[in-house]
CSV table of C-alpha atoms and ligand atoms in Angstrom, one decimal:
chain,number,residue,atom,x,y,z
A,21,MET,CA,165.5,139.7,89.1
A,22,GLU,CA,169.0,139.5,90.5
A,23,VAL,CA,171.8,139.2,87.9
A,24,ALA,CA,174.5,136.9,89.1
A,25,THR,CA,177.9,138.5,88.6
A,26,ALA,CA,181.0,136.6,87.9
A,27,ASP,CA,182.5,137.5,91.4
A,28,SER,CA,179.2,136.4,93.3
A,29,ALA,CA,178.0,133.4,91.5
A,30,THR,CA,180.4,131.7,89.4
A,31,PRO,CA,182.2,129.1,91.4
A,32,VAL,CA,185.9,129.6,91.1
A,33,SER,CA,187.4,126.0,90.7
A,34,PRO,CA,190.8,125.6,92.1
A,35,PRO,CA,193.3,124.6,89.5
A,36,ALA,CA,193.3,120.7,88.7
A,37,GLY,CA,196.3,119.3,90.3
A,38,GLY,CA,199.3,117.5,88.5
A,39,LEU,CA,200.2,117.1,85.2
A,40,PRO,CA,197.7,116.6,82.0
A,41,PRO,CA,197.5,113.2,80.5
A,42,GLY,CA,199.8,112.1,77.9
A,43,PRO,CA,201.1,108.9,76.0
A,44,ASP,CA,202.0,106.0,78.3
A,45,TRP,CA,204.5,104.6,76.0
A,46,SER,CA,207.8,103.4,77.4
A,47,LEU,CA,210.8,105.8,77.5
A,48,PRO,CA,212.4,104.2,74.4
A,49,THR,CA,209.4,104.5,72.3
A,50,LEU,CA,208.7,108.2,73.6
A,51,THR,CA,212.3,109.0,72.5
A,52,TRP,CA,212.3,107.2,69.2
A,53,ARG,CA,209.0,108.8,68.2
A,54,TRP,CA,210.4,112.4,69.1
A,55,TRP,CA,213.5,111.9,67.3
A,56,ARG,CA,212.1,110.1,64.1
A,57,ARG,CA,208.5,111.6,63.9
A,58,PRO,CA,208.1,114.7,65.9
A,59,LEU,CA,205.3,116.2,64.0
A,60,GLN,CA,203.2,113.1,63.6
A,61,THR,CA,203.7,112.4,67.3
A,62,LEU,CA,202.4,115.9,68.1
A,63,ASP,CA,199.4,115.3,65.7
A,64,GLN,CA,198.6,112.1,67.3
A,65,CYS,CA,198.9,113.5,71.1
A,66,GLN,CA,196.8,116.5,70.2
A,67,ALA,CA,194.1,114.1,68.6
A,68,ARG,CA,194.0,112.0,71.6
A,69,TYR,CA,194.7,114.4,74.7
A,70,GLY,CA,193.7,117.9,73.2
A,71,ASP,CA,195.4,121.1,73.9
A,72,MET,CA,197.6,120.2,76.7
A,73,PHE,CA,199.5,117.0,77.2
A,74,THR,CA,202.6,115.6,78.9
A,75,TYR,CA,205.6,114.1,77.1
A,76,ARG,CA,208.7,112.6,78.8
A,77,LEU,CA,212.2,112.5,77.4
A,78,PRO,CA,215.4,111.2,79.0
A,79,HIS,CA,218.0,114.2,79.4
A,80,GLU,CA,215.1,116.7,78.6
A,81,GLY,CA,212.8,116.0,81.5
A,82,THR,CA,209.0,116.5,81.4
A,83,TRP,CA,207.4,118.7,78.9
A,84,VAL,CA,203.8,120.0,78.9
A,85,PHE,CA,202.7,120.8,75.4
A,86,VAL,CA,200.2,123.8,75.1
A,87,SER,CA,198.5,124.8,72.0
A,88,ASP,CA,195.5,127.0,73.2
A,89,PRO,CA,196.2,130.5,72.3
A,90,GLU,CA,195.0,131.8,75.6
A,91,VAL,CA,197.3,129.5,77.5
A,92,VAL,CA,200.3,130.5,75.1
A,93,LYS,CA,199.5,134.0,76.0
A,94,GLN,CA,199.6,133.4,79.7
A,95,ILE,CA,203.1,131.7,79.1
A,96,PHE,CA,204.6,134.3,76.9
A,97,THR,CA,203.4,137.2,79.2
A,98,GLY,CA,204.2,135.3,82.3
A,99,ASP,CA,207.0,136.4,84.8
A,100,PRO,CA,210.3,135.6,83.2
A,101,ARG,CA,211.8,135.0,86.7
A,102,LEU,CA,209.5,131.9,87.0
A,103,LEU,CA,209.6,130.8,83.4
A,104,HIS,CA,213.1,130.1,82.3
A,105,ALA,CA,214.0,129.8,78.7
A,106,GLY,CA,217.7,129.9,78.9
A,107,ALA,CA,218.1,126.8,80.7
A,108,ALA,CA,216.2,124.8,78.0
A,109,ASN,CA,218.9,125.8,75.5
A,110,ILE,CA,221.8,124.5,77.5
A,111,VAL,CA,222.8,122.0,75.1
A,112,LEU,CA,223.9,125.1,72.8
A,113,LEU,CA,226.5,126.2,75.6
A,114,PRO,CA,229.7,124.7,74.1
A,115,VAL,CA,229.2,126.4,70.8
A,116,LEU,CA,227.5,129.7,71.9
A,117,GLY,CA,229.1,130.4,75.4
A,118,GLU,CA,227.8,131.4,78.6
A,119,HIS,CA,227.0,135.0,77.6
A,120,SER,CA,225.0,134.0,74.8
A,121,VAL,CA,221.4,135.8,75.1
A,122,LEU,CA,219.9,132.4,74.2
A,123,LEU,CA,221.2,130.9,77.3
A,124,LEU,CA,220.7,133.5,79.9
A,125,ASP,CA,217.7,134.0,82.2
A,126,GLU,CA,216.4,136.8,84.5
A,127,PRO,CA,218.1,140.2,84.7
A,128,ALA,CA,221.3,139.0,82.9
A,129,HIS,CA,219.2,137.9,79.9
A,130,MET,CA,217.2,141.2,79.6
A,131,GLN,CA,220.4,143.3,80.1
A,132,GLN,CA,222.1,141.4,77.2
A,133,ARG,CA,218.8,141.5,75.3
A,134,LYS,CA,218.6,145.3,75.5
A,135,LEU,CA,222.1,145.7,74.2
A,136,MET,CA,221.4,143.7,71.4
A,137,LEU,CA,218.0,145.1,70.2
A,138,PRO,CA,219.2,148.3,68.3
A,139,PRO,CA,220.7,146.5,65.4
A,140,PHE,CA,217.5,144.5,64.8
A,141,HIS,CA,215.0,147.3,65.1
A,142,GLY,CA,212.7,147.3,62.2
A,143,LYS,CA,213.8,150.7,60.9
A,144,ARG,CA,217.4,149.4,60.4
A,145,MET,CA,216.4,146.8,58.1
A,146,GLN,CA,216.8,149.1,55.0
A,147,ALA,CA,220.5,149.3,55.8
A,148,TYR,CA,220.8,145.5,55.1
A,149,ARG,CA,218.6,145.6,51.9
A,150,GLU,CA,221.4,146.2,49.4
A,151,VAL,CA,223.8,143.6,50.5
A,152,MET,CA,220.8,141.0,50.7
A,153,GLY,CA,219.8,141.7,47.2
A,154,ARG,CA,223.2,141.6,45.9
A,155,VAL,CA,224.1,138.2,47.6
A,156,ALA,CA,220.9,136.5,46.3
A,157,ALA,CA,221.3,137.8,42.7
A,158,GLU,CA,224.8,136.5,42.5
A,159,GLU,CA,223.9,133.3,43.8
A,160,ILE,CA,220.9,132.8,41.6
A,161,ASP,CA,222.7,133.9,38.6
A,162,ARG,CA,224.9,131.0,39.0
A,163,TRP,CA,222.3,128.4,38.9
A,164,PRO,CA,221.5,126.2,35.7
A,165,ALA,CA,218.3,126.9,34.0
A,166,ASP,CA,217.2,123.4,33.1
A,167,ALA,CA,218.2,121.2,35.9
A,168,ALA,CA,216.7,120.2,39.2
A,169,ILE,CA,218.3,122.0,42.1
A,170,ARG,CA,218.1,121.4,45.7
A,171,MET,CA,217.3,124.8,47.3
A,172,ARG,CA,218.2,124.1,50.8
A,173,PRO,CA,221.9,124.2,50.3
A,174,ARG,CA,221.7,127.1,48.0
A,175,MET,CA,219.6,129.0,50.6
A,176,GLN,CA,222.3,128.0,53.3
A,177,ALA,CA,224.9,129.5,51.2
A,178,VAL,CA,222.8,132.9,50.7
A,179,THR,CA,221.9,133.1,54.5
A,180,LEU,CA,225.3,132.4,55.7
A,181,GLU,CA,226.8,135.0,53.3
A,182,ILE,CA,224.1,137.6,54.3
A,183,ILE,CA,224.6,137.1,58.1
A,184,LEU,CA,228.3,137.3,57.9
A,185,ARG,CA,228.2,140.5,55.9
A,186,ALA,CA,225.5,142.1,58.1
A,187,VAL,CA,227.3,141.0,61.2
A,188,PHE,CA,230.8,142.1,60.2
A,189,GLY,CA,230.2,144.7,57.5
A,190,VAL,CA,233.0,143.7,55.3
A,191,GLU,CA,232.6,142.5,51.9
A,192,GLU,CA,235.9,140.4,51.4
A,193,GLY,CA,239.4,139.9,53.2
A,194,GLU,CA,241.4,137.0,54.2
A,195,ARG,CA,239.7,136.8,57.8
A,196,LEU,CA,236.1,136.7,56.4
A,197,THR,CA,237.2,134.0,54.0
A,198,ARG,CA,238.6,131.9,56.6
A,199,LEU,CA,235.7,132.7,59.0
A,200,ARG,CA,233.3,131.6,56.4
A,201,ASP,CA,235.2,128.4,55.9
A,202,GLU,CA,235.3,127.5,59.4
A,203,LEU,CA,231.8,128.4,60.2
A,204,ARG,CA,230.5,126.3,57.2
A,205,ARG,CA,232.4,123.4,58.5
A,206,ALA,CA,231.1,123.8,62.0
A,207,LEU,CA,227.5,124.7,61.1
A,208,GLY,CA,227.6,121.7,58.7
A,209,LEU,CA,228.5,119.5,61.6
A,210,LEU,CA,225.8,120.9,63.8
A,211,SER,CA,223.1,119.9,61.1
A,212,GLN,CA,224.3,116.3,61.0
A,213,ARG,CA,221.9,114.6,63.4
A,214,ARG,CA,224.1,111.6,64.2
A,215,ARG,CA,227.2,113.8,65.2
A,216,VAL,CA,224.8,116.0,67.4
A,217,ILE,CA,223.3,112.9,69.2
A,218,PHE,CA,226.8,111.9,70.0
A,219,LEU,CA,227.7,115.4,71.3
A,220,VAL,CA,224.5,115.7,73.2
A,221,ALA,CA,225.2,112.4,74.8
A,222,LEU,CA,228.6,113.5,76.0
A,223,GLY,CA,226.8,116.4,77.8
A,224,PRO,CA,227.2,120.2,77.3
A,225,ARG,CA,230.1,120.7,79.7
A,226,ARG,CA,232.1,117.7,78.6
A,227,ILE,CA,231.6,118.7,74.8
A,228,ARG,CA,234.1,121.5,75.1
A,229,SER,CA,237.1,119.1,76.2
A,230,PHE,CA,236.5,116.8,73.4
A,231,PRO,CA,239.4,117.4,71.0
A,232,PRO,CA,238.0,117.7,67.6
A,233,PHE,CA,235.3,119.8,68.7
A,234,ARG,CA,237.6,122.1,71.0
A,235,ARG,CA,240.1,122.6,68.1
A,236,MET,CA,237.1,123.6,65.8
A,237,ILE,CA,235.7,126.1,68.2
A,238,GLU,CA,239.4,127.5,68.9
A,239,ARG,CA,239.9,128.2,65.2
A,240,ILE,CA,236.6,130.1,65.1
A,241,ASP,CA,237.3,131.9,68.4
A,242,GLN,CA,240.6,133.1,67.2
A,243,LEU,CA,239.3,134.6,64.0
A,244,LEU,CA,236.4,136.2,66.0
A,245,TYR,CA,238.6,137.8,68.6
A,246,GLU,CA,240.9,139.1,65.8
A,247,GLU,CA,238.0,140.8,64.1
A,248,ILE,CA,236.8,142.2,67.5
A,249,SER,CA,240.3,143.6,68.4
A,250,THR,CA,240.8,145.2,64.9
A,251,ARG,CA,237.3,146.8,64.8
A,252,ARG,CA,237.7,148.3,68.4
A,253,GLY,CA,240.4,150.3,67.0
A,254,THR,CA,238.7,151.4,63.8
A,255,PRO,CA,238.4,155.3,63.6
A,256,ASP,CA,235.3,155.4,61.7
A,257,LEU,CA,233.5,153.1,64.4
A,258,ALA,CA,230.5,155.7,65.0
A,259,GLU,CA,229.9,155.8,61.3
A,260,ARG,CA,229.6,152.1,60.7
A,261,ASP,CA,226.2,150.4,60.5
A,262,ASP,CA,227.1,146.7,60.7
A,263,ILE,CA,226.0,144.7,64.0
A,264,LEU,CA,229.5,144.2,65.4
A,265,SER,CA,230.2,148.0,65.1
A,266,LEU,CA,226.8,148.7,66.9
A,267,LEU,CA,227.5,146.2,69.6
A,268,LEU,CA,231.0,147.7,70.2
A,269,GLN,CA,229.3,151.1,70.7
A,270,ALA,CA,226.5,149.6,73.1
A,271,ARG,CA,226.8,150.2,76.7
A,272,HIS,CA,225.8,148.2,79.9
A,273,GLU,CA,223.5,150.2,82.5
A,274,ASP,CA,226.7,151.1,84.5
A,275,GLY,CA,228.4,152.5,81.4
A,276,SER,CA,230.6,149.7,80.5
A,277,PRO,CA,231.3,148.3,77.2
A,278,MET,CA,230.7,144.7,76.3
A,279,SER,CA,233.7,142.6,77.0
A,280,ASP,CA,235.5,140.6,74.1
A,281,ARG,CA,234.0,137.3,75.9
A,282,GLU,CA,230.4,138.7,75.5
A,283,LEU,CA,230.9,140.0,72.1
A,284,ARG,CA,232.3,136.6,70.9
A,285,ASP,CA,229.4,134.8,72.4
A,286,GLU,CA,226.8,137.2,70.9
A,287,LEU,CA,228.3,137.0,67.4
A,288,MET,CA,228.3,133.3,67.5
A,289,THR,CA,224.7,133.4,68.7
A,290,LEU,CA,223.7,135.5,65.7
A,291,LEU,CA,225.7,133.4,63.4
A,292,VAL,CA,224.2,130.2,64.6
A,293,ALA,CA,220.6,131.5,65.1
A,294,GLY,CA,220.3,133.5,62.0
A,295,HIS,CA,221.5,131.1,59.4
A,296,GLU,CA,219.9,127.7,59.1
A,297,THR,CA,216.6,129.0,60.4
A,298,THR,CA,216.2,131.5,57.6
A,299,ALA,CA,217.6,129.1,55.0
A,300,THR,CA,214.9,126.5,56.0
A,301,ALA,CA,212.2,128.9,55.9
A,302,LEU,CA,213.2,130.3,52.3
A,303,SER,CA,213.3,126.6,51.1
A,304,TRP,CA,210.0,125.9,52.3
A,305,ALA,CA,208.6,129.1,50.7
A,306,ILE,CA,210.2,127.9,47.3
A,307,GLU,CA,208.9,124.4,47.6
A,308,LEU,CA,205.4,125.6,48.4
A,309,LEU,CA,205.2,128.3,45.7
A,310,SER,CA,206.7,125.8,43.0
A,311,ARG,CA,203.6,123.6,43.8
A,312,HIS,CA,200.9,126.4,43.8
A,313,PRO,CA,200.8,127.9,40.2
A,314,ALA,CA,198.0,130.5,41.0
A,315,GLU,CA,199.7,131.8,44.0
A,316,LEU,CA,203.0,132.0,42.2
A,317,ALA,CA,201.4,133.8,39.3
A,318,LYS,CA,199.9,136.5,41.7
A,319,LEU,CA,203.2,136.9,43.4
A,320,GLU,CA,205.1,137.2,39.9
A,321,ASP,CA,202.4,140.0,39.1
A,322,GLU,CA,203.1,141.7,42.3
A,323,VAL,CA,206.9,141.6,42.1
A,324,GLU,CA,206.7,143.2,38.8
A,325,SER,CA,204.3,146.2,40.1
A,326,GLY,CA,206.7,146.8,43.1
A,327,ASP,CA,204.1,146.1,45.8
A,328,GLY,CA,205.0,143.9,48.8
A,329,GLU,CA,201.7,142.9,50.4
A,330,TYR,CA,201.2,139.6,48.9
A,331,LEU,CA,204.8,138.6,49.4
A,332,ASP,CA,204.4,139.5,52.9
A,333,ALA,CA,201.5,137.2,53.0
A,334,VAL,CA,203.3,134.3,51.4
A,335,ILE,CA,205.9,134.7,54.0
A,336,LYS,CA,203.5,134.5,56.9
A,337,GLU,CA,201.8,131.6,55.3
A,338,THR,CA,205.1,129.7,54.8
A,339,LEU,CA,206.0,130.2,58.4
A,340,ARG,CA,202.6,129.2,59.6
A,341,LEU,CA,202.1,125.9,57.5
A,342,ARG,CA,205.9,124.8,57.8
A,343,PRO,CA,207.2,126.6,61.0
A,344,VAL,CA,210.9,126.0,61.1
A,345,ILE,CA,211.0,125.3,64.9
A,346,ALA,CA,208.1,123.3,66.2
A,347,LEU,CA,207.9,124.3,69.9
A,348,VAL,CA,209.6,126.7,72.4
A,349,LEU,CA,210.4,125.7,76.0
A,350,ARG,CA,210.0,127.6,79.4
A,351,LYS,CA,211.1,125.8,82.5
A,352,LEU,CA,208.9,126.5,85.6
A,353,VAL,CA,211.1,127.8,88.5
A,354,GLU,CA,208.4,127.0,91.1
A,355,PRO,CA,204.8,125.4,91.0
A,356,MET,CA,202.6,127.4,88.8
A,357,GLU,CA,199.0,127.5,87.4
A,358,ILE,CA,199.0,127.1,83.6
A,359,GLY,CA,195.9,126.7,81.7
A,360,GLY,CA,193.9,125.7,84.8
A,361,ARG,CA,196.2,123.2,86.1
A,362,LEU,CA,198.9,123.5,89.0
A,363,LEU,CA,202.1,122.2,87.4
A,364,PRO,CA,205.0,121.3,89.7
A,365,ALA,CA,208.4,123.1,89.5
A,366,GLY,CA,211.0,121.6,87.2
A,367,VAL,CA,208.5,120.8,84.3
A,368,SER,CA,209.0,122.6,81.1
A,369,VAL,CA,205.9,124.1,79.5
A,370,ALA,CA,206.0,124.0,75.6
A,371,PRO,CA,204.0,126.5,73.6
A,372,CYS,CA,203.6,124.3,70.5
A,373,ILE,CA,204.3,126.5,67.3
A,374,TYR,CA,203.2,123.5,65.0
A,375,LEU,CA,200.1,122.9,66.8
A,376,VAL,CA,199.0,126.4,67.3
A,377,HIS,CA,199.4,127.0,63.5
A,378,ARG,CA,197.2,124.0,62.8
A,379,ARG,CA,194.1,124.9,64.7
A,380,PRO,CA,191.2,124.8,62.3
A,381,ASP,CA,189.2,127.3,64.4
A,382,ILE,CA,191.9,129.9,63.8
A,383,TYR,CA,193.1,128.8,60.2
A,384,PRO,CA,190.3,126.9,58.3
A,385,GLU,CA,191.5,124.2,56.2
A,386,PRO,CA,194.8,124.4,58.1
A,387,GLU,CA,196.7,122.1,55.8
A,388,ARG,CA,196.1,124.4,52.6
A,389,PHE,CA,198.7,126.8,51.6
A,390,ARG,CA,196.6,129.9,51.3
A,391,PRO,CA,198.5,133.2,51.7
A,392,GLU,CA,195.2,135.2,51.3
A,393,ARG,CA,194.3,134.2,55.0
A,394,PHE,CA,196.8,136.8,56.1
A,395,LEU,CA,195.3,139.6,53.7
A,396,GLU,CA,191.9,138.7,55.2
A,397,ARG,CA,193.1,138.7,58.8
A,398,PRO,CA,196.3,140.0,60.2
A,399,ALA,CA,198.7,137.6,62.1
A,400,GLY,CA,197.9,137.4,65.7
A,401,THR,CA,200.4,137.9,68.5
A,402,TYR,CA,199.4,134.4,69.9
A,403,THR,CA,198.0,132.6,67.0
A,404,TRP,CA,201.1,133.2,64.8
A,405,VAL,CA,204.1,132.4,66.6
A,406,PRO,CA,206.9,131.1,64.4
A,407,PHE,CA,209.5,133.4,66.4
A,408,GLY,CA,208.1,132.5,69.8
A,409,GLY,CA,206.9,135.3,72.0
A,410,GLY,CA,207.3,137.6,75.1
A,411,VAL,CA,210.6,138.6,76.3
A,412,ARG,CA,212.3,135.8,74.4
A,413,ARG,CA,210.7,136.4,70.9
A,414,CYS,CA,213.4,136.0,68.4
A,415,LEU,CA,215.5,139.0,68.2
A,416,GLY,CA,216.0,138.4,64.4
A,417,GLY,CA,212.3,138.0,63.6
A,418,ALA,CA,212.1,141.4,61.5
A,419,PHE,CA,215.5,140.6,60.1
A,420,ALA,CA,214.4,137.1,58.9
A,421,GLU,CA,211.2,138.4,57.3
A,422,PHE,CA,212.9,141.3,55.7
A,423,GLU,CA,215.7,138.8,54.3
A,424,MET,CA,213.2,136.3,53.1
A,425,SER,CA,211.4,139.3,51.2
A,426,VAL,CA,214.3,140.5,49.5
A,427,VAL,CA,215.7,137.0,48.5
A,428,LEU,CA,212.3,135.9,47.2
A,429,ARG,CA,211.9,139.1,45.1
A,430,GLU,CA,215.2,138.5,43.4
A,431,LEU,CA,214.3,134.9,42.8
A,432,ILE,CA,210.9,135.7,41.4
A,433,ALA,CA,212.0,138.4,39.1
A,434,ARG,CA,214.8,136.2,37.6
A,435,ARG,CA,213.4,132.7,37.5
A,436,ARG,CA,210.2,130.6,36.9
A,437,LEU,CA,209.8,128.0,39.4
A,438,LEU,CA,208.7,124.3,38.5
A,439,PRO,CA,208.2,121.6,41.0
A,440,VAL,CA,210.0,118.3,40.8
A,441,GLY,CA,208.2,115.0,41.9
A,442,GLY,CA,205.5,115.0,44.6
A,443,PRO,CA,205.1,117.3,47.6
A,444,GLU,CA,207.9,117.2,50.2
A,445,HIS,CA,207.2,116.5,53.8
A,446,PRO,CA,208.9,117.9,56.8
A,447,VAL,CA,211.8,115.9,58.3
A,448,ARG,CA,213.7,116.7,61.3
A,449,SER,CA,217.2,118.1,61.0
A,450,THR,CA,218.7,118.6,64.5
A,451,ILE,CA,216.4,121.5,65.5
A,452,THR,CA,214.7,122.6,62.3
A,453,ASN,CA,212.0,120.9,60.2
A,454,VAL,CA,213.2,120.8,56.8
A,455,PRO,CA,211.9,119.8,53.3
A,456,SER,CA,212.4,116.1,52.8
A,457,ARG,CA,214.4,116.3,49.5
A,458,GLY,CA,216.0,119.6,50.3
A,459,ALA,CA,213.3,121.4,48.2
A,460,GLU,CA,214.0,120.3,44.9
A,461,VAL,CA,212.9,122.5,41.8
A,462,VAL,CA,213.7,123.5,38.4
A,463,ALA,CA,214.3,127.3,38.2
A,464,THR,CA,214.1,128.3,34.5
A,465,SER,CA,215.0,131.7,33.2
A,466,ARG,CA,212.5,134.3,32.6
B,27,HEM,C1,212.9,132.2,59.9
B,27,HEM,C2,214.0,132.4,60.4
B,27,HEM,C3,214.1,132.4,62.0
B,27,HEM,C4,213.1,131.6,62.9
B,27,HEM,C5,212.0,130.8,62.5
B,27,HEM,C6,213.5,131.7,64.1
B,27,HEM,C7,212.9,131.3,65.5
B,27,HEM,C8,213.3,131.6,66.8
B,27,HEM,C9,212.6,131.0,67.9
B,27,HEM,C10,211.3,130.2,67.7
B,27,HEM,C11,213.3,131.5,69.0
B,27,HEM,C12,212.9,131.3,70.5
B,27,HEM,C13,211.9,132.2,71.0
B,27,HEM,C14,211.1,132.0,72.1
B,27,HEM,O1,211.6,131.2,73.1
B,27,HEM,O2,210.0,132.4,72.4
B,27,HEM,C15,214.3,132.4,68.5
B,27,HEM,C16,215.2,133.1,69.3
B,27,HEM,C17,216.2,133.9,69.0
B,27,HEM,N1,216.5,134.2,67.5
B,27,HEM,FE1,215.6,133.5,65.9
B,27,HEM,N2,214.6,132.6,64.3
B,27,HEM,C18,215.0,133.1,62.9
B,27,HEM,C19,216.0,134.0,62.4
B,27,HEM,C20,216.7,134.6,63.3
B,27,HEM,C21,217.7,135.4,62.8
B,27,HEM,C22,217.9,135.9,61.4
B,27,HEM,C23,218.5,135.9,63.9
B,27,HEM,C24,219.6,136.9,64.2
B,27,HEM,C25,220.4,137.3,63.1
B,27,HEM,C26,217.9,135.2,65.1
B,27,HEM,C27,218.3,135.4,66.4
B,27,HEM,C28,217.7,134.9,67.6
B,27,HEM,C29,218.2,135.2,68.9
B,27,HEM,C30,219.3,136.0,69.5
B,27,HEM,C31,217.2,134.6,69.8
B,27,HEM,C32,217.1,134.5,71.3
B,27,HEM,C33,216.3,135.5,71.9
B,27,HEM,C34,216.3,135.7,73.4
B,27,HEM,O3,216.3,134.5,74.0
B,27,HEM,O4,215.9,136.7,73.9
B,27,HEM,N3,216.8,134.4,64.8
B,27,HEM,N4,214.3,132.4,67.3
């Protein structure tokens, strides 16, 4: 009997032409639903159209959502010259600046990313442990023991302080104090949806000349440039292990150091990308733990014994069930076959973190908070994607997971968590999906 091989007998079907189906709502409806109810909209579209569907948004163009891990893999491992991520983040240009690793593509992106990798290498994390623990402990010790507290603002304070100290490596000083105040103001503005909608409507290039915005950025820039110039002249630069000092010692392939503009843009990128995201993830972890006494008790036992396996699983499960960012985007530079379909140039494909994490074939009972699933099976590269993937994977992923573990450990060791009211649901705050009441808990003394 002749055995048919894949080569000889399986008909190779050409990719289906054009975009996959998607909702035929009017543009205002598509926009309204995306801004007001993004996650419910994703659930609805997935139920109706499956693992690949088209969604259109004014200003943003056409997005093709993807939630099959094989197709997500195809995108994350695809040629970065043809799949642009920087272009999709252009809205951040006025704040981050044109050298930001988040906004670049092609060789310029890879060069900048290489320069920034060393401070975020897994092994370096230990250098930040002490400062992370201290910042968290000082913050937690200020909380009342018998009143409900909204965790999100508290975690924002913790993560801003940690990233400032990790980046600049200084504890106190007039410049750090001013920088902290200015950044708090700027980042506060960026988390107000109405203001952001207004700024987005101005368009990324016009925002910079909008006077209140320009003045705010100029004040921050002045402080950053002063810090960069002082640090350049520090005699012990080579011994320092803060991120700015490491970036000052980094060299381009031609041997040249990073310019002040490059440094300013990357510092801003780290401060913006590393603050709100981690605060949101921590708030969700606390909200979920407060409502799951059995899982919380397990974690308390583990923290006492000093291990970290269950804590790691709690962090993984939090980022699975409540991913801070719902999707990432890659814009097609030329027509490309994705998931068996030939998609036209100019379309953005969107590996959908939220939908991948809710697949019942990978995560049975996907709505349940069950950290044990990550003890039974390790997180998969293309099935657990809270930090995106491929050459654009979040630079601060290891930093964020480490920071979450240090902060949660300090919290669990000091306080007992009790829930307030019913479970909170994710609501949109500019880019991240945050707990609807700010993760309200009572944290009694232990
Ligand atoms: C829980 C916390 C965090 C989450 C959920 C998160 C998530 C993400 C995601 C989804 C991306 C886009 C990846 C892609 O397009 O494939 C990203 C990129 C990035 N993140 Fe994070 N992030 C977090 C914390 C941080 C921290 C702490 C830092 C820095 C200190 C950071 C720095 C960056 C940078 C620089 C990029 C751009 C990477 C590139 O384009 O090459 N993030 N992050």
